[in-house]
Amino acid sequence: MSSLSIALVFIALATSARAQLSPNFYATSCPSALSIIQGAVSSAVSAELRMGASLLRLHFHDCFVNGCDGSILLDDTANFTGEKTAAPNLNSVRGFNVIDNIKTQLEQQCPGIVSCADIVTVAARDSVVALGGSTWTVPLGRRDSTTASLSAANSNLPSPFSDLSTLISSFASKGFNAKELVALSGSHTIGRARCVLFRTRIYNETNIDPSFATSRQSTCPSVGGDNNLANLDTVTGDSFDNNYFKDLVSLKGLLHSDQQLFNNGSTDSQVTTYSQNSATFFTDFANAMIKMGNLSPLTGTAGQVRTNCRKVNGS
């Protein structure tokens, strides 16, 4: 087979996989699926506002490692070490109990139908909506992986210490352009970060508002307090809006990787646009999230629909 023919086969397979995702995938097999997920997410976020950001991040950390396949939910087994203990996830990724709760409800309503991967994807959307963001239509029909990869999680997830060029390369490897990188980074308009992830920035970097650095130093000492938390958005840390971008323009990005998006580089103008127009940000974010949810899904007969999101069926 020629290289052109091989390429066409891969394109056809990729297109076929995407074509099998449909917003109406559960319309007949589990018509209450979306309302069950929405209700559970709404309750979880009401109980703890931070959970909205955690569920959004869970989706991102799932999709960037071998696609949106629910692999991040798998506990370690004798056959593989999962992704939960990877450096970007350990003591950081949260929300597994919320996914478990949703899965339990769905198994009672329509057993063996709704995948864990789809739950994670829809829960991310519903979390954004619960915190004031706009909605979008989620294509459905993903299936769950039967394995997970610690090494892939360690190598594929962007670091909070990354410079702009590294961030652009990392997102480009998943098919995202620089504009989509900036839009997806806007997820940091909600949530928290641990002191250990921003200590170097607030003590050593110069492209930072001095009063902001001082205020963050009060809860993040130069030594110790690694797990002390600070809002990623200085003004409305639990509301999905465009204040994150206003922070960047004011040199108040909490993480090194955040401020890199507005640091006399190629993405400055996009940050400025989003800081001035929340509607544009919401639209671009929604489109980028749909695209992220389409990263290498397992469809058709690939993978399985796990009964317990933490383990492979039959294990």
PDB file of C-alpha atoms in Angstrom:
ATOM      1  CA  MET A   1       0.000   0.000   0.000  1.00  0.00           C
ATOM      2  CA  SER A   2       1.338   3.427  -0.912  1.00  0.00           C
ATOM      3  CA  SER A   3       2.000   6.096   1.706  1.00  0.00           C
ATOM      4  CA  LEU A   4      -0.851   8.133   0.211  1.00  0.00           C
ATOM      5  CA  SER A   5      -3.239   5.202   0.546  1.00  0.00           C
ATOM      6  CA  ILE A   6      -2.170   4.644   4.137  1.00  0.00           C
ATOM      7  CA  ALA A   7      -2.720   8.311   4.897  1.00  0.00           C
ATOM      8  CA  LEU A   8      -6.187   8.187   3.361  1.00  0.00           C
ATOM      9  CA  VAL A   9      -7.065   5.125   5.426  1.00  0.00           C
ATOM     10  CA  PHE A  10      -6.028   6.914   8.640  1.00  0.00           C
ATOM     11  CA  ILE A  11      -8.039   9.979   7.668  1.00  0.00           C
ATOM     12  CA  ALA A  12     -11.059   7.808   6.939  1.00  0.00           C
ATOM     13  CA  LEU A  13     -10.739   6.040  10.282  1.00  0.00           C
ATOM     14  CA  ALA A  14     -10.410   9.333  12.162  1.00  0.00           C
ATOM     15  CA  THR A  15     -13.390  10.791  10.349  1.00  0.00           C
ATOM     16  CA  SER A  16     -15.413   7.661  11.047  1.00  0.00           C
ATOM     17  CA  ALA A  17     -14.613   7.852  14.766  1.00  0.00           C
ATOM     18  CA  ARG A  18     -15.728  11.465  14.935  1.00  0.00           C
ATOM     19  CA  ALA A  19     -18.836  10.728  12.895  1.00  0.00           C
ATOM     20  CA  GLN A  20     -19.968   8.171  15.470  1.00  0.00           C
ATOM     21  CA  LEU A  21     -20.131  10.867  18.154  1.00  0.00           C
ATOM     22  CA  SER A  22     -23.575  12.426  18.250  1.00  0.00           C
ATOM     23  CA  PRO A  23     -25.350  14.789  20.670  1.00  0.00           C
ATOM     24  CA  ASN A  24     -28.309  12.400  20.482  1.00  0.00           C
ATOM     25  CA  PHE A  25     -26.338   9.223  21.169  1.00  0.00           C
ATOM     26  CA  TYR A  26     -28.331   8.393  24.335  1.00  0.00           C
ATOM     27  CA  ALA A  27     -31.684   9.805  23.190  1.00  0.00           C
ATOM     28  CA  THR A  28     -33.225   6.340  22.998  1.00  0.00           C
ATOM     29  CA  SER A  29     -30.953   4.138  25.121  1.00  0.00           C
ATOM     30  CA  CYS A  30     -30.798   6.459  28.153  1.00  0.00           C
ATOM     31  CA  PRO A  31     -32.904   9.592  27.616  1.00  0.00           C
ATOM     32  CA  SER A  32     -32.402  10.818  31.195  1.00  0.00           C
ATOM     33  CA  ALA A  33     -28.583  10.620  31.014  1.00  0.00           C
ATOM     34  CA  LEU A  34     -27.896  14.312  30.515  1.00  0.00           C
ATOM     35  CA  SER A  35     -30.346  15.435  33.173  1.00  0.00           C
ATOM     36  CA  ILE A  36     -28.870  12.968  35.688  1.00  0.00           C
ATOM     37  CA  ILE A  37     -25.343  14.274  35.036  1.00  0.00           C
ATOM     38  CA  GLN A  38     -26.470  17.899  35.175  1.00  0.00           C
ATOM     39  CA  GLY A  39     -28.307  17.384  38.456  1.00  0.00           C
ATOM     40  CA  ALA A  40     -25.387  15.652  40.126  1.00  0.00           C
ATOM     41  CA  VAL A  41     -22.887  18.268  38.943  1.00  0.00           C
ATOM     42  CA  SER A  42     -25.133  21.093  40.096  1.00  0.00           C
ATOM     43  CA  SER A  43     -25.419  19.522  43.555  1.00  0.00           C
ATOM     44  CA  ALA A  44     -21.679  18.892  43.798  1.00  0.00           C
ATOM     45  CA  VAL A  45     -20.785  22.434  42.769  1.00  0.00           C
ATOM     46  CA  SER A  46     -23.374  23.910  45.132  1.00  0.00           C
ATOM     47  CA  ALA A  47     -21.813  21.922  47.967  1.00  0.00           C
ATOM     48  CA  GLU A  48     -18.268  22.986  47.020  1.00  0.00           C
ATOM     49  CA  LEU A  49     -17.767  25.673  44.402  1.00  0.00           C
ATOM     50  CA  ARG A  50     -14.194  24.527  43.775  1.00  0.00           C
ATOM     51  CA  MET A  51     -15.520  21.218  42.446  1.00  0.00           C
ATOM     52  CA  GLY A  52     -16.591  22.919  39.211  1.00  0.00           C
ATOM     53  CA  ALA A  53     -12.997  23.726  38.323  1.00  0.00           C
ATOM     54  CA  SER A  54     -11.904  20.257  39.428  1.00  0.00           C
ATOM     55  CA  LEU A  55     -14.359  18.514  37.092  1.00  0.00           C
ATOM     56  CA  LEU A  56     -13.344  20.772  34.207  1.00  0.00           C
ATOM     57  CA  ARG A  57      -9.686  19.981  34.839  1.00  0.00           C
ATOM     58  CA  LEU A  58     -10.422  16.260  35.121  1.00  0.00           C
ATOM     59  CA  HIS A  59     -11.736  16.328  31.547  1.00  0.00           C
ATOM     60  CA  PHE A  60      -8.663  18.180  30.275  1.00  0.00           C
ATOM     61  CA  HIS A  61      -6.282  15.785  32.020  1.00  0.00           C
ATOM     62  CA  ASP A  62      -8.177  12.827  30.608  1.00  0.00           C
ATOM     63  CA  CYS A  63      -8.281  14.012  26.994  1.00  0.00           C
ATOM     64  CA  PHE A  64      -4.638  15.091  26.755  1.00  0.00           C
ATOM     65  CA  VAL A  65      -3.487  11.557  27.657  1.00  0.00           C
ATOM     66  CA  ASN A  66      -4.368   9.108  24.881  1.00  0.00           C
ATOM     67  CA  GLY A  67      -7.641  10.876  24.128  1.00  0.00           C
ATOM     68  CA  CYS A  68     -10.981  11.304  25.915  1.00  0.00           C
ATOM     69  CA  ASP A  69     -11.329   7.717  27.089  1.00  0.00           C
ATOM     70  CA  GLY A  70     -11.845   7.876  30.847  1.00  0.00           C
ATOM     71  CA  SER A  71      -8.368   6.474  31.461  1.00  0.00           C
ATOM     72  CA  ILE A  72      -7.644   9.001  34.222  1.00  0.00           C
ATOM     73  CA  LEU A  73     -10.362   7.387  36.343  1.00  0.00           C
ATOM     74  CA  LEU A  74      -8.715   3.961  36.486  1.00  0.00           C
ATOM     75  CA  ASP A  75      -7.056   2.853  39.709  1.00  0.00           C
ATOM     76  CA  ASP A  76      -3.706   1.067  39.546  1.00  0.00           C
ATOM     77  CA  THR A  77      -3.752  -2.676  38.883  1.00  0.00           C
ATOM     78  CA  ALA A  78      -1.228  -5.482  38.748  1.00  0.00           C
ATOM     79  CA  ASN A  79      -1.070  -4.961  34.974  1.00  0.00           C
ATOM     80  CA  PHE A  80      -0.567  -1.201  34.797  1.00  0.00           C
ATOM     81  CA  THR A  81       0.103   1.881  36.876  1.00  0.00           C
ATOM     82  CA  GLY A  82      -2.615   4.395  36.158  1.00  0.00           C
ATOM     83  CA  GLU A  83      -2.523   8.134  35.674  1.00  0.00           C
ATOM     84  CA  LYS A  84      -3.641   9.270  39.120  1.00  0.00           C
ATOM     85  CA  THR A  85      -0.117   9.260  40.550  1.00  0.00           C
ATOM     86  CA  ALA A  86       1.487  11.091  37.601  1.00  0.00           C
ATOM     87  CA  ALA A  87       3.213  14.309  38.644  1.00  0.00           C
ATOM     88  CA  PRO A  88       0.556  16.624  37.129  1.00  0.00           C
ATOM     89  CA  ASN A  89      -2.244  14.649  38.847  1.00  0.00           C
ATOM     90  CA  LEU A  90      -0.928  13.522  42.252  1.00  0.00           C
ATOM     91  CA  ASN A  91      -2.524  15.445  45.140  1.00  0.00           C
ATOM     92  CA  SER A  92      -4.110  17.666  42.520  1.00  0.00           C
ATOM     93  CA  VAL A  93      -6.742  16.043  40.301  1.00  0.00           C
ATOM     94  CA  ARG A  94     -10.082  15.791  42.101  1.00  0.00           C
ATOM     95  CA  GLY A  95     -13.714  14.918  41.523  1.00  0.00           C
ATOM     96  CA  PHE A  96     -13.486  11.139  41.226  1.00  0.00           C
ATOM     97  CA  ASN A  97     -16.193  10.735  43.877  1.00  0.00           C
ATOM     98  CA  VAL A  98     -18.559  12.956  41.873  1.00  0.00           C
ATOM     99  CA  ILE A  99     -18.016  10.828  38.754  1.00  0.00           C
ATOM    100  CA  ASP A 100     -18.607   7.696  40.859  1.00  0.00           C
ATOM    101  CA  ASN A 101     -21.880   9.137  42.128  1.00  0.00           C
ATOM    102  CA  ILE A 102     -23.052   9.985  38.612  1.00  0.00           C
ATOM    103  CA  LYS A 103     -22.075   6.535  37.358  1.00  0.00           C
ATOM    104  CA  THR A 104     -24.010   4.846  40.171  1.00  0.00           C
ATOM    105  CA  GLN A 105     -27.149   6.799  39.276  1.00  0.00           C
ATOM    106  CA  LEU A 106     -26.776   6.032  35.573  1.00  0.00           C
ATOM    107  CA  GLU A 107     -26.199   2.328  36.195  1.00  0.00           C
ATOM    108  CA  GLN A 108     -29.439   2.237  38.173  1.00  0.00           C
ATOM    109  CA  GLN A 109     -31.333   4.048  35.415  1.00  0.00           C
ATOM    110  CA  CYS A 110     -29.809   2.421  32.325  1.00  0.00           C
ATOM    111  CA  PRO A 111     -27.121  -0.144  33.170  1.00  0.00           C
ATOM    112  CA  GLY A 112     -24.173  -0.602  30.851  1.00  0.00           C
ATOM    113  CA  ILE A 113     -25.109   2.268  28.557  1.00  0.00           C
ATOM    114  CA  VAL A 114     -23.368   5.543  29.465  1.00  0.00           C
ATOM    115  CA  SER A 115     -19.566   5.559  29.376  1.00  0.00           C
ATOM    116  CA  CYS A 116     -17.357   7.087  32.027  1.00  0.00           C
ATOM    117  CA  ALA A 117     -15.599   9.080  29.295  1.00  0.00           C
ATOM    118  CA  ASP A 118     -18.890  10.703  28.309  1.00  0.00           C
ATOM    119  CA  ILE A 119     -19.707  11.435  31.955  1.00  0.00           C
ATOM    120  CA  VAL A 120     -16.421  13.290  32.382  1.00  0.00           C
ATOM    121  CA  THR A 121     -16.987  15.274  29.183  1.00  0.00           C
ATOM    122  CA  VAL A 122     -20.541  16.309  30.018  1.00  0.00           C
ATOM    123  CA  ALA A 123     -19.661  17.053  33.650  1.00  0.00           C
ATOM    124  CA  ALA A 124     -16.999  19.510  32.471  1.00  0.00           C
ATOM    125  CA  ARG A 125     -19.576  21.400  30.399  1.00  0.00           C
ATOM    126  CA  ASP A 126     -22.137  21.364  33.203  1.00  0.00           C
ATOM    127  CA  SER A 127     -19.535  22.648  35.668  1.00  0.00           C
ATOM    128  CA  VAL A 128     -18.835  25.678  33.484  1.00  0.00           C
ATOM    129  CA  VAL A 129     -22.563  26.376  33.231  1.00  0.00           C
ATOM    130  CA  ALA A 130     -23.042  25.950  36.993  1.00  0.00           C
ATOM    131  CA  LEU A 131     -20.414  28.639  37.599  1.00  0.00           C
ATOM    132  CA  GLY A 132     -21.916  31.156  35.182  1.00  0.00           C
ATOM    133  CA  GLY A 133     -20.369  30.225  31.861  1.00  0.00           C
ATOM    134  CA  SER A 134     -22.223  29.560  28.632  1.00  0.00           C
ATOM    135  CA  THR A 135     -23.243  26.120  27.442  1.00  0.00           C
ATOM    136  CA  TRP A 136     -22.366  24.115  24.338  1.00  0.00           C
ATOM    137  CA  THR A 137     -23.577  20.923  22.707  1.00  0.00           C
ATOM    138  CA  VAL A 138     -21.471  17.875  23.611  1.00  0.00           C
ATOM    139  CA  PRO A 139     -21.118  15.116  20.985  1.00  0.00           C
ATOM    140  CA  LEU A 140     -21.539  11.753  22.749  1.00  0.00           C
ATOM    141  CA  GLY A 141     -20.734   8.111  22.191  1.00  0.00           C
ATOM    142  CA  ARG A 142     -17.216   7.782  23.608  1.00  0.00           C
ATOM    143  CA  ARG A 143     -16.265   4.441  25.081  1.00  0.00           C
ATOM    144  CA  ASP A 144     -13.904   3.680  27.948  1.00  0.00           C
ATOM    145  CA  SER A 145     -10.324   2.515  27.753  1.00  0.00           C
ATOM    146  CA  THR A 146      -9.202  -0.724  29.346  1.00  0.00           C
ATOM    147  CA  THR A 147      -5.808   0.608  30.353  1.00  0.00           C
ATOM    148  CA  ALA A 148      -4.054   3.785  31.470  1.00  0.00           C
ATOM    149  CA  SER A 149      -0.536   5.174  31.145  1.00  0.00           C
ATOM    150  CA  LEU A 150       1.484   6.807  33.900  1.00  0.00           C
ATOM    151  CA  SER A 151       4.274   7.703  31.474  1.00  0.00           C
ATOM    152  CA  ALA A 152       1.891   9.326  28.983  1.00  0.00           C
ATOM    153  CA  ALA A 153       0.336  11.408  31.750  1.00  0.00           C
ATOM    154  CA  ASN A 154       3.781  12.546  32.870  1.00  0.00           C
ATOM    155  CA  SER A 155       4.844  13.521  29.355  1.00  0.00           C
ATOM    156  CA  ASN A 156       1.663  14.812  27.682  1.00  0.00           C
ATOM    157  CA  LEU A 157       0.236  17.239  30.229  1.00  0.00           C
ATOM    158  CA  PRO A 158       1.542  20.836  30.055  1.00  0.00           C
ATOM    159  CA  SER A 159       3.483  22.075  33.064  1.00  0.00           C
ATOM    160  CA  PRO A 160       2.581  25.218  35.047  1.00  0.00           C
ATOM    161  CA  PHE A 161       6.265  26.118  34.686  1.00  0.00           C
ATOM    162  CA  SER A 162       6.205  26.026  30.865  1.00  0.00           C
ATOM    163  CA  ASP A 163       7.235  28.966  28.691  1.00  0.00           C
ATOM    164  CA  LEU A 164       5.028  30.109  25.811  1.00  0.00           C
ATOM    165  CA  SER A 165       6.913  28.194  23.113  1.00  0.00           C
ATOM    166  CA  THR A 166       6.550  24.968  25.071  1.00  0.00           C
ATOM    167  CA  LEU A 167       2.852  25.586  25.640  1.00  0.00           C
ATOM    168  CA  ILE A 168       2.268  26.282  21.956  1.00  0.00           C
ATOM    169  CA  SER A 169       4.123  23.093  21.000  1.00  0.00           C
ATOM    170  CA  SER A 170       2.292  21.026  23.586  1.00  0.00           C
ATOM    171  CA  PHE A 171      -1.137  22.148  22.402  1.00  0.00           C
ATOM    172  CA  ALA A 172      -0.119  21.929  18.735  1.00  0.00           C
ATOM    173  CA  SER A 173       0.729  18.260  19.288  1.00  0.00           C
ATOM    174  CA  LYS A 174      -2.959  17.771  20.116  1.00  0.00           C
ATOM    175  CA  GLY A 175      -4.140  19.783  17.119  1.00  0.00           C
ATOM    176  CA  PHE A 176      -4.770  23.128  18.807  1.00  0.00           C
ATOM    177  CA  ASN A 177      -3.534  26.468  17.507  1.00  0.00           C
ATOM    178  CA  ALA A 178      -2.298  29.337  19.676  1.00  0.00           C
ATOM    179  CA  LYS A 179      -5.731  30.989  19.782  1.00  0.00           C
ATOM    180  CA  GLU A 180      -7.278  27.781  21.111  1.00  0.00           C
ATOM    181  CA  LEU A 181      -4.458  27.479  23.647  1.00  0.00           C
ATOM    182  CA  VAL A 182      -5.355  30.912  25.012  1.00  0.00           C
ATOM    183  CA  ALA A 183      -9.081  30.145  25.015  1.00  0.00           C
ATOM    184  CA  LEU A 184      -8.637  26.843  26.862  1.00  0.00           C
ATOM    185  CA  SER A 185      -6.274  28.495  29.346  1.00  0.00           C
ATOM    186  CA  GLY A 186      -9.251  30.667  30.244  1.00  0.00           C
ATOM    187  CA  SER A 187     -10.466  27.704  32.289  1.00  0.00           C
ATOM    188  CA  HIS A 188      -8.182  29.198  34.950  1.00  0.00           C
ATOM    189  CA  THR A 189     -10.835  31.820  35.536  1.00  0.00           C
ATOM    190  CA  ILE A 190     -12.067  29.279  38.097  1.00  0.00           C
ATOM    191  CA  GLY A 191     -10.224  27.077  40.558  1.00  0.00           C
ATOM    192  CA  ARG A 192      -7.196  27.109  42.804  1.00  0.00           C
ATOM    193  CA  ALA A 193      -3.499  26.324  42.606  1.00  0.00           C
ATOM    194  CA  ARG A 194      -1.132  25.012  45.243  1.00  0.00           C
ATOM    195  CA  CYS A 195       1.649  27.182  46.630  1.00  0.00           C
ATOM    196  CA  VAL A 196       4.325  24.780  45.375  1.00  0.00           C
ATOM    197  CA  LEU A 197       3.212  25.552  41.803  1.00  0.00           C
ATOM    198  CA  PHE A 198       3.463  29.352  42.025  1.00  0.00           C
ATOM    199  CA  ARG A 199       6.108  29.984  44.696  1.00  0.00           C
ATOM    200  CA  THR A 200       8.907  30.583  42.189  1.00  0.00           C
ATOM    201  CA  ARG A 201       6.765  33.086  40.314  1.00  0.00           C
ATOM    202  CA  ILE A 202       5.781  35.239  43.285  1.00  0.00           C
ATOM    203  CA  TYR A 203       9.283  35.328  44.755  1.00  0.00           C
ATOM    204  CA  ASN A 204      11.590  35.347  41.738  1.00  0.00           C
ATOM    205  CA  GLU A 205       9.847  36.684  38.636  1.00  0.00           C
ATOM    206  CA  THR A 206       9.792  40.320  37.584  1.00  0.00           C
ATOM    207  CA  ASN A 207       6.827  40.397  35.179  1.00  0.00           C
ATOM    208  CA  ILE A 208       4.441  40.463  38.115  1.00  0.00           C
ATOM    209  CA  ASP A 209       2.468  43.183  39.876  1.00  0.00           C
ATOM    210  CA  PRO A 210       4.384  43.860  43.143  1.00  0.00           C
ATOM    211  CA  SER A 211       1.313  44.191  45.342  1.00  0.00           C
ATOM    212  CA  PHE A 212      -0.115  40.980  43.894  1.00  0.00           C
ATOM    213  CA  ALA A 213       3.145  39.143  44.603  1.00  0.00           C
ATOM    214  CA  THR A 214       3.175  40.435  48.177  1.00  0.00           C
ATOM    215  CA  SER A 215      -0.432  39.394  48.801  1.00  0.00           C
ATOM    216  CA  ARG A 216       0.245  35.882  47.515  1.00  0.00           C
ATOM    217  CA  GLN A 217       3.408  35.600  49.632  1.00  0.00           C
ATOM    218  CA  SER A 218       1.254  36.017  52.738  1.00  0.00           C
ATOM    219  CA  THR A 219      -0.298  32.576  52.135  1.00  0.00           C
ATOM    220  CA  CYS A 220       2.630  30.972  50.312  1.00  0.00           C
ATOM    221  CA  PRO A 221       5.842  31.245  52.361  1.00  0.00           C
ATOM    222  CA  SER A 222       9.220  30.847  50.731  1.00  0.00           C
ATOM    223  CA  VAL A 223       9.598  27.570  52.620  1.00  0.00           C
ATOM    224  CA  GLY A 224       6.758  25.251  53.611  1.00  0.00           C
ATOM    225  CA  GLY A 225       3.025  25.513  52.996  1.00  0.00           C
ATOM    226  CA  ASP A 226       3.307  23.676  49.685  1.00  0.00           C
ATOM    227  CA  ASN A 227      -0.380  22.746  49.662  1.00  0.00           C
ATOM    228  CA  ASN A 228      -1.726  26.176  50.616  1.00  0.00           C
ATOM    229  CA  LEU A 229      -4.214  27.267  47.963  1.00  0.00           C
ATOM    230  CA  ALA A 230      -4.779  30.517  46.077  1.00  0.00           C
ATOM    231  CA  ASN A 231      -7.404  31.443  43.494  1.00  0.00           C
ATOM    232  CA  LEU A 232      -6.170  31.447  39.910  1.00  0.00           C
ATOM    233  CA  ASP A 233      -8.482  34.412  39.268  1.00  0.00           C
ATOM    234  CA  THR A 234      -7.876  37.230  41.760  1.00  0.00           C
ATOM    235  CA  VAL A 235     -11.376  38.730  41.611  1.00  0.00           C
ATOM    236  CA  THR A 236     -13.996  36.046  40.945  1.00  0.00           C
ATOM    237  CA  GLY A 237     -12.313  32.705  41.576  1.00  0.00           C
ATOM    238  CA  ASP A 238     -15.554  30.735  41.485  1.00  0.00           C
ATOM    239  CA  SER A 239     -17.276  32.492  38.587  1.00  0.00           C
ATOM    240  CA  PHE A 240     -16.682  31.576  34.955  1.00  0.00           C
ATOM    241  CA  ASP A 241     -15.949  34.948  33.333  1.00  0.00           C
ATOM    242  CA  ASN A 242     -13.073  36.766  31.609  1.00  0.00           C
ATOM    243  CA  ASN A 243     -11.376  38.183  34.719  1.00  0.00           C
ATOM    244  CA  TYR A 244      -8.511  35.719  34.273  1.00  0.00           C
ATOM    245  CA  PHE A 245      -7.486  37.608  31.141  1.00  0.00           C
ATOM    246  CA  LYS A 246      -7.833  40.955  32.879  1.00  0.00           C
ATOM    247  CA  ASP A 247      -5.459  39.588  35.514  1.00  0.00           C
ATOM    248  CA  LEU A 248      -2.906  38.675  32.852  1.00  0.00           C
ATOM    249  CA  VAL A 249      -3.024  42.178  31.359  1.00  0.00           C
ATOM    250  CA  SER A 250      -2.436  43.525  34.883  1.00  0.00           C
ATOM    251  CA  LEU A 251       0.510  41.120  35.389  1.00  0.00           C
ATOM    252  CA  LYS A 252      -1.420  39.175  38.010  1.00  0.00           C
ATOM    253  CA  GLY A 253      -1.235  35.728  36.462  1.00  0.00           C
ATOM    254  CA  LEU A 254      -0.687  33.262  39.298  1.00  0.00           C
ATOM    255  CA  LEU A 255       1.203  30.552  37.421  1.00  0.00           C
ATOM    256  CA  HIS A 256       4.282  31.104  35.295  1.00  0.00           C
ATOM    257  CA  SER A 257       2.459  29.435  32.390  1.00  0.00           C
ATOM    258  CA  ASP A 258      -0.477  31.816  32.827  1.00  0.00           C
ATOM    259  CA  GLN A 259       1.555  35.008  32.566  1.00  0.00           C
ATOM    260  CA  GLN A 260       3.453  33.604  29.593  1.00  0.00           C
ATOM    261  CA  LEU A 261       0.307  34.170  27.550  1.00  0.00           C
ATOM    262  CA  PHE A 262       0.733  37.918  28.100  1.00  0.00           C
ATOM    263  CA  ASN A 263       4.437  38.610  28.200  1.00  0.00           C
ATOM    264  CA  ASN A 264       5.335  40.568  25.045  1.00  0.00           C
ATOM    265  CA  GLY A 265       4.726  37.478  22.933  1.00  0.00           C
ATOM    266  CA  SER A 266       2.585  36.238  20.072  1.00  0.00           C
ATOM    267  CA  THR A 267      -0.512  35.619  22.202  1.00  0.00           C
ATOM    268  CA  ASP A 268      -0.709  39.059  23.841  1.00  0.00           C
ATOM    269  CA  SER A 269      -3.327  40.358  21.408  1.00  0.00           C
ATOM    270  CA  GLN A 270      -5.591  37.347  21.964  1.00  0.00           C
ATOM    271  CA  VAL A 271      -5.423  37.824  25.724  1.00  0.00           C
ATOM    272  CA  THR A 272      -6.282  41.501  25.261  1.00  0.00           C
ATOM    273  CA  THR A 273      -9.280  40.597  23.088  1.00  0.00           C
ATOM    274  CA  TYR A 274     -10.655  38.189  25.672  1.00  0.00           C
ATOM    275  CA  SER A 275     -10.024  40.655  28.507  1.00  0.00           C
ATOM    276  CA  GLN A 276     -12.216  43.172  26.710  1.00  0.00           C
ATOM    277  CA  ASN A 277     -14.910  40.879  25.323  1.00  0.00           C
ATOM    278  CA  SER A 278     -16.269  38.037  27.434  1.00  0.00           C
ATOM    279  CA  ALA A 279     -18.717  36.954  24.714  1.00  0.00           C
ATOM    280  CA  THR A 280     -15.867  36.302  22.294  1.00  0.00           C
ATOM    281  CA  PHE A 281     -14.046  34.313  24.964  1.00  0.00           C
ATOM    282  CA  PHE A 282     -17.139  32.243  25.773  1.00  0.00           C
ATOM    283  CA  THR A 283     -17.687  31.398  22.105  1.00  0.00           C
ATOM    284  CA  ASP A 284     -14.060  30.465  21.451  1.00  0.00           C
ATOM    285  CA  PHE A 285     -13.838  28.486  24.686  1.00  0.00           C
ATOM    286  CA  ALA A 286     -16.941  26.463  23.838  1.00  0.00           C
ATOM    287  CA  ASN A 287     -15.633  25.647  20.361  1.00  0.00           C
ATOM    288  CA  ALA A 288     -12.233  24.640  21.748  1.00  0.00           C
ATOM    289  CA  MET A 289     -13.879  22.438  24.373  1.00  0.00           C
ATOM    290  CA  ILE A 290     -15.906  20.619  21.720  1.00  0.00           C
ATOM    291  CA  LYS A 291     -12.689  20.083  19.789  1.00  0.00           C
ATOM    292  CA  MET A 292     -10.915  18.817  22.907  1.00  0.00           C
ATOM    293  CA  GLY A 293     -13.757  16.400  23.600  1.00  0.00           C
ATOM    294  CA  ASN A 294     -13.191  14.953  20.138  1.00  0.00           C
ATOM    295  CA  LEU A 295      -9.565  14.010  20.821  1.00  0.00           C
ATOM    296  CA  SER A 296      -9.094  10.357  19.806  1.00  0.00           C
ATOM    297  CA  PRO A 297     -12.336   8.955  21.240  1.00  0.00           C
ATOM    298  CA  LEU A 298     -12.902   5.221  21.394  1.00  0.00           C
ATOM    299  CA  THR A 299     -16.114   4.476  19.502  1.00  0.00           C
ATOM    300  CA  GLY A 300     -18.054   1.598  18.021  1.00  0.00           C
ATOM    301  CA  THR A 301     -16.712  -1.665  19.416  1.00  0.00           C
ATOM    302  CA  ALA A 302     -13.433  -0.216  20.703  1.00  0.00           C
ATOM    303  CA  GLY A 303     -12.915  -0.174  24.455  1.00  0.00           C
ATOM    304  CA  GLN A 304     -15.910  -0.849  26.675  1.00  0.00           C
ATOM    305  CA  VAL A 305     -18.538   0.866  28.801  1.00  0.00           C
ATOM    306  CA  ARG A 306     -17.147   0.407  32.299  1.00  0.00           C
ATOM    307  CA  THR A 307     -19.641  -0.470  35.031  1.00  0.00           C
ATOM    308  CA  ASN A 308     -17.301   0.976  37.653  1.00  0.00           C
ATOM    309  CA  CYS A 309     -15.308   3.952  36.375  1.00  0.00           C
ATOM    310  CA  ARG A 310     -12.339   3.002  38.572  1.00  0.00           C
ATOM    311  CA  LYS A 311     -11.758  -0.454  37.087  1.00  0.00           C
ATOM    312  CA  VAL A 312     -12.017  -2.441  33.883  1.00  0.00           C
ATOM    313  CA  ASN A 313     -15.045  -4.692  33.571  1.00  0.00           C
ATOM    314  CA  GLY A 314     -14.388  -8.205  34.855  1.00  0.00           C
ATOM    315  CA  SER A 315     -11.348  -7.202  36.892  1.00  0.00           C
TER     316      SER A 315
END
